[in-house]
PDB file of C-alpha atoms in Angstrom:
ATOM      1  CA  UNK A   1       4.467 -13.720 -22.433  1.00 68.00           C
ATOM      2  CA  UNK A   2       5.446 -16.841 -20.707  1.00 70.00           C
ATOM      3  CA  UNK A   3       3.883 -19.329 -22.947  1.00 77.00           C
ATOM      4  CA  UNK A   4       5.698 -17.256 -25.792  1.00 85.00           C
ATOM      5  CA  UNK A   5       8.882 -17.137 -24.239  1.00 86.00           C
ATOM      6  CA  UNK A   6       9.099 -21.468 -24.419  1.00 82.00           C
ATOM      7  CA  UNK A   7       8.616 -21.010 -28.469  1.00 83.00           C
ATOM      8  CA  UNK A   8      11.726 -18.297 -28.450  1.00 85.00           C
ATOM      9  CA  UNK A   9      13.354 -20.329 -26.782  1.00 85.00           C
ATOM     10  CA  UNK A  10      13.220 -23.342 -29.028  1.00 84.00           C
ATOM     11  CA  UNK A  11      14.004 -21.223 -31.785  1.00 85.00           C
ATOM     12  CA  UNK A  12      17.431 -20.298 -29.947  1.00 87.00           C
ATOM     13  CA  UNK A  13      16.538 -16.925 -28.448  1.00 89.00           C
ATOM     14  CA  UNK A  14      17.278 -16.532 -24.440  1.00 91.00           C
ATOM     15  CA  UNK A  15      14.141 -14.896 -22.486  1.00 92.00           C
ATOM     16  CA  UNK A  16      13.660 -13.458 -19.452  1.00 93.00           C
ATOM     17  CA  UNK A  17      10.454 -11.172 -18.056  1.00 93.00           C
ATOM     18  CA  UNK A  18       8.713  -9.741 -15.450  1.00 93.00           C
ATOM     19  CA  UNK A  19       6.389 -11.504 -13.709  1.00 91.00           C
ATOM     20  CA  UNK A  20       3.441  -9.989 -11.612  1.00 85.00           C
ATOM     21  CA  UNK A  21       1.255 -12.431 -10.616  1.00 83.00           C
ATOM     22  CA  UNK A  22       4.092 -15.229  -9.002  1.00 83.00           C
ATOM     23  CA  UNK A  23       0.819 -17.822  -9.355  1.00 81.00           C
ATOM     24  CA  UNK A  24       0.662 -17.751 -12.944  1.00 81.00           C
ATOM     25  CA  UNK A  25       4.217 -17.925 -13.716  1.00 86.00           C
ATOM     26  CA  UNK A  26       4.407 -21.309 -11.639  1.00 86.00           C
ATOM     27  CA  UNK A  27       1.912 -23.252 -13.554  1.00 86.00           C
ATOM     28  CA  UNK A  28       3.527 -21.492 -17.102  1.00 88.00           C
ATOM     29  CA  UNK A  29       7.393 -22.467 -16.215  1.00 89.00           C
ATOM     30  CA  UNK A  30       8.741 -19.510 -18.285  1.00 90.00           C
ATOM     31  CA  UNK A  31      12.610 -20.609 -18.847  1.00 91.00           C
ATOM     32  CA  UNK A  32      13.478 -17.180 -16.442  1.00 92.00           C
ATOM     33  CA  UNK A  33      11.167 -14.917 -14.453  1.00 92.00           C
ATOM     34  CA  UNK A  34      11.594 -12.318 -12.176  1.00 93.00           C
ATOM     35  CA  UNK A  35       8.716 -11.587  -9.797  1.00 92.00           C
ATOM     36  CA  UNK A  36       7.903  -8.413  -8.711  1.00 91.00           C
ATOM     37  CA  UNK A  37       5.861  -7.450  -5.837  1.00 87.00           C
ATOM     38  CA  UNK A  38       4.597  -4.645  -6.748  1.00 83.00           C
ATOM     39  CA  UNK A  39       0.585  -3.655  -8.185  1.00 74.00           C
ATOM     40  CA  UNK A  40      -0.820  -4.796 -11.770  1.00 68.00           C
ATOM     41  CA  UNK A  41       0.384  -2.110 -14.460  1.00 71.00           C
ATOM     42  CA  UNK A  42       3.633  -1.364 -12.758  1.00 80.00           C
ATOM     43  CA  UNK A  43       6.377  -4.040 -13.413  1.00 88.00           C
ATOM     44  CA  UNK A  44       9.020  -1.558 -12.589  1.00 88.00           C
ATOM     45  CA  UNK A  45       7.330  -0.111  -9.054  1.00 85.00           C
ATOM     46  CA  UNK A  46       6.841   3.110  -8.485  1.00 77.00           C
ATOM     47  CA  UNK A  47       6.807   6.047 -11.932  1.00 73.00           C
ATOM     48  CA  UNK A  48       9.899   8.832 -11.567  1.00 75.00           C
ATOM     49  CA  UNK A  49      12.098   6.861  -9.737  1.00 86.00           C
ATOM     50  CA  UNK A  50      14.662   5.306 -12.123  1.00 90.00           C
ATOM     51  CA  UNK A  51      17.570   3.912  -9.634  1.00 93.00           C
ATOM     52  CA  UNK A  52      14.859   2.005  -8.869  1.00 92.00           C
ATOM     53  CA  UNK A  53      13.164   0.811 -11.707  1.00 93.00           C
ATOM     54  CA  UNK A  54      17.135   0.113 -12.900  1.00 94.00           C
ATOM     55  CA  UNK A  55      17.819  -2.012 -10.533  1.00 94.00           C
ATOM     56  CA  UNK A  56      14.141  -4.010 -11.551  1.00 94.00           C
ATOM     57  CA  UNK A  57      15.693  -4.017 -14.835  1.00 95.00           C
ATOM     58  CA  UNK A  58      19.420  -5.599 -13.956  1.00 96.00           C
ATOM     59  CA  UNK A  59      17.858  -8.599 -11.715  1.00 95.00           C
ATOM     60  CA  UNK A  60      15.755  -9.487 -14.570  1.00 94.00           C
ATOM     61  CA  UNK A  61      18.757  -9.238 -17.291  1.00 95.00           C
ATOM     62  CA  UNK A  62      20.971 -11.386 -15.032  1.00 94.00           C
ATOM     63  CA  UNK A  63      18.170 -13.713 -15.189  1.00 93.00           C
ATOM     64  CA  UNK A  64      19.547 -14.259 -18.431  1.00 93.00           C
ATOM     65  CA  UNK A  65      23.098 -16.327 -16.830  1.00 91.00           C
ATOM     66  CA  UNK A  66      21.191 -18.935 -16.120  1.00 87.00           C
ATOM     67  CA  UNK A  67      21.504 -21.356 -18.955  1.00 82.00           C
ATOM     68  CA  UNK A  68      18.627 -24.061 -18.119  1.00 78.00           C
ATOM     69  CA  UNK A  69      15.371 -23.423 -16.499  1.00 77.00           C
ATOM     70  CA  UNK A  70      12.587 -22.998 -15.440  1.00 90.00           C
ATOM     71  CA  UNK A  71      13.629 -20.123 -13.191  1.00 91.00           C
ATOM     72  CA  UNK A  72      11.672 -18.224 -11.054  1.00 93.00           C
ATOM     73  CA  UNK A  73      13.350 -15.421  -8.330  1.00 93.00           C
ATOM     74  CA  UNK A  74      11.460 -13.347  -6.072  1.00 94.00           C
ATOM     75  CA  UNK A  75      12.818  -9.558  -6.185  1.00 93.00           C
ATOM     76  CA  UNK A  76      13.740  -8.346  -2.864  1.00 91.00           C
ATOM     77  CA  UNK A  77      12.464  -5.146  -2.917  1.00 90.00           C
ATOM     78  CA  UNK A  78       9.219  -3.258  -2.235  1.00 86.00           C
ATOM     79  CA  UNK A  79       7.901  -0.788  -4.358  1.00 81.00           C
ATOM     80  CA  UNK A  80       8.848   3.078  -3.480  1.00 79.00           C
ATOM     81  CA  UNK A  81       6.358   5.168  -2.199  1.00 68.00           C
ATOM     82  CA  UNK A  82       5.683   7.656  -4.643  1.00 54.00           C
ATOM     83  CA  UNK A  83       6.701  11.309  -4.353  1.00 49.00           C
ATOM     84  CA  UNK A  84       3.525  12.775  -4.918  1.00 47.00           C
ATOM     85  CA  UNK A  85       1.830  14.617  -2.359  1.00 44.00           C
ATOM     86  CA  UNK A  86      -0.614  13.076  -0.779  1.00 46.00           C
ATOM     87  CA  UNK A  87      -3.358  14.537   2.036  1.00 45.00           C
ATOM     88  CA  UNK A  88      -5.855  12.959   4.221  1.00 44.00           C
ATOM     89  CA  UNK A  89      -8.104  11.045   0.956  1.00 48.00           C
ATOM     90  CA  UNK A  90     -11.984  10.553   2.280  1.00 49.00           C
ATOM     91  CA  UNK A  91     -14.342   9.284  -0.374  1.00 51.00           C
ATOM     92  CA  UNK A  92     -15.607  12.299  -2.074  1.00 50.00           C
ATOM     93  CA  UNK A  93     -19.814  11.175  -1.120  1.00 51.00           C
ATOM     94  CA  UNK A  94     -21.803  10.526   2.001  1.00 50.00           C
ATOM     95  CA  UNK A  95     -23.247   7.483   1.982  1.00 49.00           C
ATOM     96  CA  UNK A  96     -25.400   6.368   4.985  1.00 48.00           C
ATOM     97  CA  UNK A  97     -23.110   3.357   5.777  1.00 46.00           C
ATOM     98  CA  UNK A  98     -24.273   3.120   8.913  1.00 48.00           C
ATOM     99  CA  UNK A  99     -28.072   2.373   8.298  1.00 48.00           C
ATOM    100  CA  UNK A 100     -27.022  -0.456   5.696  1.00 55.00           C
ATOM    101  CA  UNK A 101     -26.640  -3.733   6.296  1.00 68.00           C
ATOM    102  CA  UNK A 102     -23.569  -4.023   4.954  1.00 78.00           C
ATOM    103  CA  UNK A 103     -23.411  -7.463   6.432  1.00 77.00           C
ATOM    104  CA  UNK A 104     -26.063  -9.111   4.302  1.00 84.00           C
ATOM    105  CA  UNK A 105     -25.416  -9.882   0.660  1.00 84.00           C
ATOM    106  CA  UNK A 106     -28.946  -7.798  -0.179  1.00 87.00           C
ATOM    107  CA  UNK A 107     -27.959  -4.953   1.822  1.00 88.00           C
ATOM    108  CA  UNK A 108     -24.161  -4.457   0.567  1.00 89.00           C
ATOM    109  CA  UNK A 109     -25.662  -4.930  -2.921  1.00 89.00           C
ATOM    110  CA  UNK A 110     -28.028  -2.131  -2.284  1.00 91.00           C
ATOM    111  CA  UNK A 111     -25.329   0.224  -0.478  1.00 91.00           C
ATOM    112  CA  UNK A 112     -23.032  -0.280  -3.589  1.00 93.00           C
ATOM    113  CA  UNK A 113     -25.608   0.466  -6.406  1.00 93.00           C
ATOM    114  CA  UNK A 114     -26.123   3.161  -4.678  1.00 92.00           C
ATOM    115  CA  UNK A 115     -22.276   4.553  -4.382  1.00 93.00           C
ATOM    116  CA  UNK A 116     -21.759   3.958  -7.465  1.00 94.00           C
ATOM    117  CA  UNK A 117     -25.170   5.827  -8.617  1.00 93.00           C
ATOM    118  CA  UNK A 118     -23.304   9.151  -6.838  1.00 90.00           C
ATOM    119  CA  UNK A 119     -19.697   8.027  -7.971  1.00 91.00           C
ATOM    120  CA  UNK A 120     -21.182   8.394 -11.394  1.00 92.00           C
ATOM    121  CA  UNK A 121     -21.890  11.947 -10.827  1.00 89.00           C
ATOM    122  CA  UNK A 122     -18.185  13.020  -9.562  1.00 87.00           C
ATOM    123  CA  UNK A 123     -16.780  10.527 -12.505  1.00 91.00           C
ATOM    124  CA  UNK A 124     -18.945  12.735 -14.968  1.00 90.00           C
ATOM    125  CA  UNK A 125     -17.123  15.575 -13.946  1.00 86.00           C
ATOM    126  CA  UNK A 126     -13.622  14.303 -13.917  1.00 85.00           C
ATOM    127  CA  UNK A 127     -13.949  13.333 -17.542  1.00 90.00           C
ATOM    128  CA  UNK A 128     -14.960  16.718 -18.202  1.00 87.00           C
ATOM    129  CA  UNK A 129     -12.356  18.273 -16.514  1.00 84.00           C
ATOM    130  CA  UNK A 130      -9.721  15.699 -17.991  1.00 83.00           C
ATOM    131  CA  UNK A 131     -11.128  15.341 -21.291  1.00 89.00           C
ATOM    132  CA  UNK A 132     -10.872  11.613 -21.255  1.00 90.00           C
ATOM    133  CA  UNK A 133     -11.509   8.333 -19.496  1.00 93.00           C
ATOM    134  CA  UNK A 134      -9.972   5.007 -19.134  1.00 92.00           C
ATOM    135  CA  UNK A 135     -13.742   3.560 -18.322  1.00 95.00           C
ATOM    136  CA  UNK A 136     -15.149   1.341 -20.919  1.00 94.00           C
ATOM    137  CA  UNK A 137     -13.096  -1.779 -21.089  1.00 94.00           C
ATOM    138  CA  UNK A 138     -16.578  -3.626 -20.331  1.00 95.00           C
ATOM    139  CA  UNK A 139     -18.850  -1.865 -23.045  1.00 95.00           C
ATOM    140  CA  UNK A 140     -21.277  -1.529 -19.804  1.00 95.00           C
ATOM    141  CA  UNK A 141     -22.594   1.455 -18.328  1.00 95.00           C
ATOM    142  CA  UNK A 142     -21.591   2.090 -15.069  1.00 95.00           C
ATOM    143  CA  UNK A 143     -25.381   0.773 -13.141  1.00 95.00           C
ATOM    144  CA  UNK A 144     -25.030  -2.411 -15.754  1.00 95.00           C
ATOM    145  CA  UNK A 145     -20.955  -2.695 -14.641  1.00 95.00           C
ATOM    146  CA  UNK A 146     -22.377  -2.501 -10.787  1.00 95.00           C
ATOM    147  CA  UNK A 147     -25.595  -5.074 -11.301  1.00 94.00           C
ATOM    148  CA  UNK A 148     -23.279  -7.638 -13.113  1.00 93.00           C
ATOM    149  CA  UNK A 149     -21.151  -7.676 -10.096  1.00 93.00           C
ATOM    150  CA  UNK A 150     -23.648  -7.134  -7.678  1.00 91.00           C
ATOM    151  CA  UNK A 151     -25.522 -10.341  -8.867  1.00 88.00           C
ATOM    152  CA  UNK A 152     -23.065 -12.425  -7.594  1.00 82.00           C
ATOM    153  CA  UNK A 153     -23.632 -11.499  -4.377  1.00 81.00           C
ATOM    154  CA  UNK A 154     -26.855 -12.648  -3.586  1.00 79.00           C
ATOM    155  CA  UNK A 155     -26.626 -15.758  -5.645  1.00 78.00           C
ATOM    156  CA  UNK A 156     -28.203 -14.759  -8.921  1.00 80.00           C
ATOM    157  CA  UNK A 157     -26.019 -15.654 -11.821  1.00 78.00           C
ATOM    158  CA  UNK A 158     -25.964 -12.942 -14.122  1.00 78.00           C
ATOM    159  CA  UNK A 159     -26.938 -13.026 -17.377  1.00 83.00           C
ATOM    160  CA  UNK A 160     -24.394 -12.591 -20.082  1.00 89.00           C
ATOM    161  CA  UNK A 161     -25.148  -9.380 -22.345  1.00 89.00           C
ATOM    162  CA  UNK A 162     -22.002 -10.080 -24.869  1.00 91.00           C
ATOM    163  CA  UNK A 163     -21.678 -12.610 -26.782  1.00 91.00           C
ATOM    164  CA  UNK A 164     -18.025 -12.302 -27.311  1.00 94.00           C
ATOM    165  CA  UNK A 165     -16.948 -12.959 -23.658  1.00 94.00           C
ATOM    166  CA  UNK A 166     -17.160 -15.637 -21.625  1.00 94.00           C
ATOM    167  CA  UNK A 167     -18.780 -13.725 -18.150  1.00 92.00           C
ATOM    168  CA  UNK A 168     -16.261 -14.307 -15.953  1.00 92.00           C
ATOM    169  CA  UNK A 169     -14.036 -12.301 -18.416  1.00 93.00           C
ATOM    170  CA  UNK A 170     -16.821  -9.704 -18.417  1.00 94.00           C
ATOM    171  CA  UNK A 171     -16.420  -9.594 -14.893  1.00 93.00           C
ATOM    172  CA  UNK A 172     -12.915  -8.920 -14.989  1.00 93.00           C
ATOM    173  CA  UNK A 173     -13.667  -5.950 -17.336  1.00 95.00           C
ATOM    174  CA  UNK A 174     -16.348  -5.177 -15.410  1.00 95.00           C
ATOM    175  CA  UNK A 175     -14.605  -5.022 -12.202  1.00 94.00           C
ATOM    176  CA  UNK A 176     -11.834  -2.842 -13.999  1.00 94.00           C
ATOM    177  CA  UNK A 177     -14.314  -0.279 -14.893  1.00 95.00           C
ATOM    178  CA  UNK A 178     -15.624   0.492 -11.296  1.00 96.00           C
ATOM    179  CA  UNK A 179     -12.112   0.969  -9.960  1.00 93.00           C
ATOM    180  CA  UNK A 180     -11.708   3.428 -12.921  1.00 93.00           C
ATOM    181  CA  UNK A 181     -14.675   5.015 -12.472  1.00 94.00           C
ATOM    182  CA  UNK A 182     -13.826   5.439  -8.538  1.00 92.00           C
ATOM    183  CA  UNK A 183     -10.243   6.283  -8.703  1.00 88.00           C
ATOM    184  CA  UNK A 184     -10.887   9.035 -11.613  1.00 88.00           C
ATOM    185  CA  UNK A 185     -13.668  10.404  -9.837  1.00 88.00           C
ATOM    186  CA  UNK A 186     -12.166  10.689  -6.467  1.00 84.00           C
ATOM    187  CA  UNK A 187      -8.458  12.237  -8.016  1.00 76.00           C
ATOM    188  CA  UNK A 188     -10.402  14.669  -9.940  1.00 70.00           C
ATOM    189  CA  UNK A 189     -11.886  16.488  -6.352  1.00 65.00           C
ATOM    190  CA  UNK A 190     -10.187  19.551  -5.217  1.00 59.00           C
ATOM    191  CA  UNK A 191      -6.683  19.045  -4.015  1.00 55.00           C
ATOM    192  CA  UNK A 192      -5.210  17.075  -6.601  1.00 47.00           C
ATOM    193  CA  UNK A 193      -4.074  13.723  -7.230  1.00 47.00           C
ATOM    194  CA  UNK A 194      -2.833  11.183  -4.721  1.00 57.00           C
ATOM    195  CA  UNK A 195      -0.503   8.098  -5.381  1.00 68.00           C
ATOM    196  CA  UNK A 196      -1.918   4.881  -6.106  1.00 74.00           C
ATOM    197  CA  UNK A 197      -0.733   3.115  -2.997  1.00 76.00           C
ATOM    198  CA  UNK A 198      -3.114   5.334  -0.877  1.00 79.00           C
ATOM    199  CA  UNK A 199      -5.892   5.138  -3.893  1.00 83.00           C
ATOM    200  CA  UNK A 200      -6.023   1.561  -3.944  1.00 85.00           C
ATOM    201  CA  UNK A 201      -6.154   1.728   0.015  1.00 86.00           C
ATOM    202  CA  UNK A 202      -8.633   3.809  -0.118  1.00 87.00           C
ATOM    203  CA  UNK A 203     -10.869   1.719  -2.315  1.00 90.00           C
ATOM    204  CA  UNK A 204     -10.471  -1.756  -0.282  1.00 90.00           C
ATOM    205  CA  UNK A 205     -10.575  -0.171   2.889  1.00 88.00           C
ATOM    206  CA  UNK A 206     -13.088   2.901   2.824  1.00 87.00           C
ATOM    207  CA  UNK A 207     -15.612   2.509  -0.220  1.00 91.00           C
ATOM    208  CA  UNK A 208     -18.564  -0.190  -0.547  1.00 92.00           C
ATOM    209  CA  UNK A 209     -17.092  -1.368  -3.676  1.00 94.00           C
ATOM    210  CA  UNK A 210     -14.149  -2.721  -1.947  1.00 92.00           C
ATOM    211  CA  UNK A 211     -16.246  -4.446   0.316  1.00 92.00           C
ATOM    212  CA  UNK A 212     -17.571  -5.886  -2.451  1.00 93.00           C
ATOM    213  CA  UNK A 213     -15.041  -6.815  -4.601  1.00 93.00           C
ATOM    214  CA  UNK A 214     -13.455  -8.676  -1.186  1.00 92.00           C
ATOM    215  CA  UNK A 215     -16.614 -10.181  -1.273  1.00 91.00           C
ATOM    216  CA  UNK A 216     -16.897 -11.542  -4.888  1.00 91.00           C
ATOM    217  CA  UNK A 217     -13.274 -12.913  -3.677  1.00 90.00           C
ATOM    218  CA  UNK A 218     -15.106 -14.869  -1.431  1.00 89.00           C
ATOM    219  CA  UNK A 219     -18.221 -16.029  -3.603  1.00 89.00           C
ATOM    220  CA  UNK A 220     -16.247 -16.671  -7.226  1.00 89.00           C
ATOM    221  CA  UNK A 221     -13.573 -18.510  -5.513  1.00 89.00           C
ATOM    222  CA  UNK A 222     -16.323 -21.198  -4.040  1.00 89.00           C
ATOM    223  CA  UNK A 223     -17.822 -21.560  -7.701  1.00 89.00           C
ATOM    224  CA  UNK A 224     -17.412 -24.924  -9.597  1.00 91.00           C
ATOM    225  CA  UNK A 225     -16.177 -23.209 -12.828  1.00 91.00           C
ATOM    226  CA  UNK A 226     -12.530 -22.923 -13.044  1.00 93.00           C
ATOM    227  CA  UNK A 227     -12.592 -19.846 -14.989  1.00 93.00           C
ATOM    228  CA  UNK A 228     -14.857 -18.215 -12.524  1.00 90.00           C
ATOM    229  CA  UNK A 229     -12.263 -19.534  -9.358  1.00 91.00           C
ATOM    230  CA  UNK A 230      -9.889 -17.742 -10.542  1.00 91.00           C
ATOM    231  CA  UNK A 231     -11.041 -14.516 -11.664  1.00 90.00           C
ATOM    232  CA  UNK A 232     -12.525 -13.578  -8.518  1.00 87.00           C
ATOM    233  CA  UNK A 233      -9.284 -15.776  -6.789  1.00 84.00           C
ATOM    234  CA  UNK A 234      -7.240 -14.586  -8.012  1.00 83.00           C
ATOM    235  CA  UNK A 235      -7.510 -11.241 -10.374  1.00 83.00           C
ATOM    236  CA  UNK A 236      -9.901  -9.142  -8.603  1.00 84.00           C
ATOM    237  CA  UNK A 237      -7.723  -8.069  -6.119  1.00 86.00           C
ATOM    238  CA  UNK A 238      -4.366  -6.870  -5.938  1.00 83.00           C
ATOM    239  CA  UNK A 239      -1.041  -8.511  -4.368  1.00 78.00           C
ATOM    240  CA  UNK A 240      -1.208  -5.396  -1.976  1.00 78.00           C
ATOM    241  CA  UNK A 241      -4.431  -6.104  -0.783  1.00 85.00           C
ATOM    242  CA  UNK A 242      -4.324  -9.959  -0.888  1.00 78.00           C
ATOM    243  CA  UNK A 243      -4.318 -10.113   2.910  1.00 82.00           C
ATOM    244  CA  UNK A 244      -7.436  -7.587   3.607  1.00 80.00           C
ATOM    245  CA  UNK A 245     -10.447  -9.397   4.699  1.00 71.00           C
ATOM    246  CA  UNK A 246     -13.898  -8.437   4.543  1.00 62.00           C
ATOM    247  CA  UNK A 247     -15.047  -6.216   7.640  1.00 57.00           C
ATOM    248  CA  UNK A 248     -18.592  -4.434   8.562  1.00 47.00           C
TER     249      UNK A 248
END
């Protein structure tokens, strides 16, 4: 949306947007941007709360008195917690974390194939119960989502199996996929959903697959293709986890 809003703006139209991801909007030089600190999918913060999401709304409108650019503004607020109730959230499996070596690149690759081989089971079930998914953005099976992530780990490139992505955008979709298939799994177990702040916690700071994904952070970033630098810089983790480090 920022490279379109430069053409609409040549053609006499005034812009202004939301901006996620400060980083991007930057390098792009959109003629007005608000940024928002707040998690991917959720430019106006936190659902059922619309004083707040108003008040998103206004500081990107008044964007709008500013007659040159490129403008960028930082919105002061935080995201509201969400109302819904939320209880204690363990991860729905035992794994035997404790006999892995979760500090080797072999032995967190083995610990997360097999999470997500028993994360498959409970995601099964939440798709019955729900009747739907939001898992398949990759066209990969959950084990082939897991080994194309997993590869980077212990320094074997993985091969590409589509032809129509480049594979650090099949990463991306990839990496999209196991957070779905977690997150639907572990709202699906008895006691009903929780909100996404303590979800996404959750994930980075309880599961394997966080580990990982912190990981791949650390690997894709190092990697001489640009593309690759800055999906796993960049968009494999979210703004509210940016500062989490990897821990065993």
């Amino acid at each position: 949306m920022g490279g379109l809003s430069h053409y609409l703006e040549q053609e006499g139209l005034a812009t202004t947007q939301i901006s996620l991801i400060r980083e991007h909007s930057k390098t792009i030089k959109p003629p007005r941007a608000l940024w928002v600190p707040f998690e991917l999918g959720r430019p106006l913060g936190a659902p059922n709360d619309p004083d707040f999401q108003k008040r998103v709304l206004l500081a990107a409108l008044k964007l709008l008195e500013s007659p040159f650019g490129p403008v960028l503004v930082d919105f002061p607020e935080e995201a509201p917690a969400s109302n819904a109730p939320a209880g204690p959230l363990a991860c729905p499996i035992s794994l035997p974390q404790e006999q892995a070596d979760l500090a080797s690149p072999e032995g967190l690759r083995q610990a997360f194939l097999q999470e997500v081989i028993q994360m498959a089971v409970w995601h099964r079930e939440a798709e019955k119960k729900r009747g739907h998914t939001t898992y398949g953005a990759s066209g990969l099976e959950p084990m082939e989502a897991a080994r194309l992530l997993a590869g980077f780990l212990v320094g074997e490139l993985p091969t590409n199996p589509r032809d129509d992505l480049s594979l650090p955008a099949l990463v991306k979709l990839a990496s999209e996929d196991i957070k779905a298939l977690y997150m639907e799994a572990v709202t699906a177990r008895p006691g009903g959903l929780t909100d996404s702040t303590s979800l996404t916690d959750w994930f980075f700071g309880q599961c394997v697959a966080g580990k990982v994904f912190l990981q791949l952070r650390e690997v894709m970033s190092q990697s001489p293709d640009k593309e690759t630098r800055v999906v796993g810089g960049r968009l494999m983790i979210p703004v509210s986890q940016a500062n989490r480090r990897l821990s065993t």
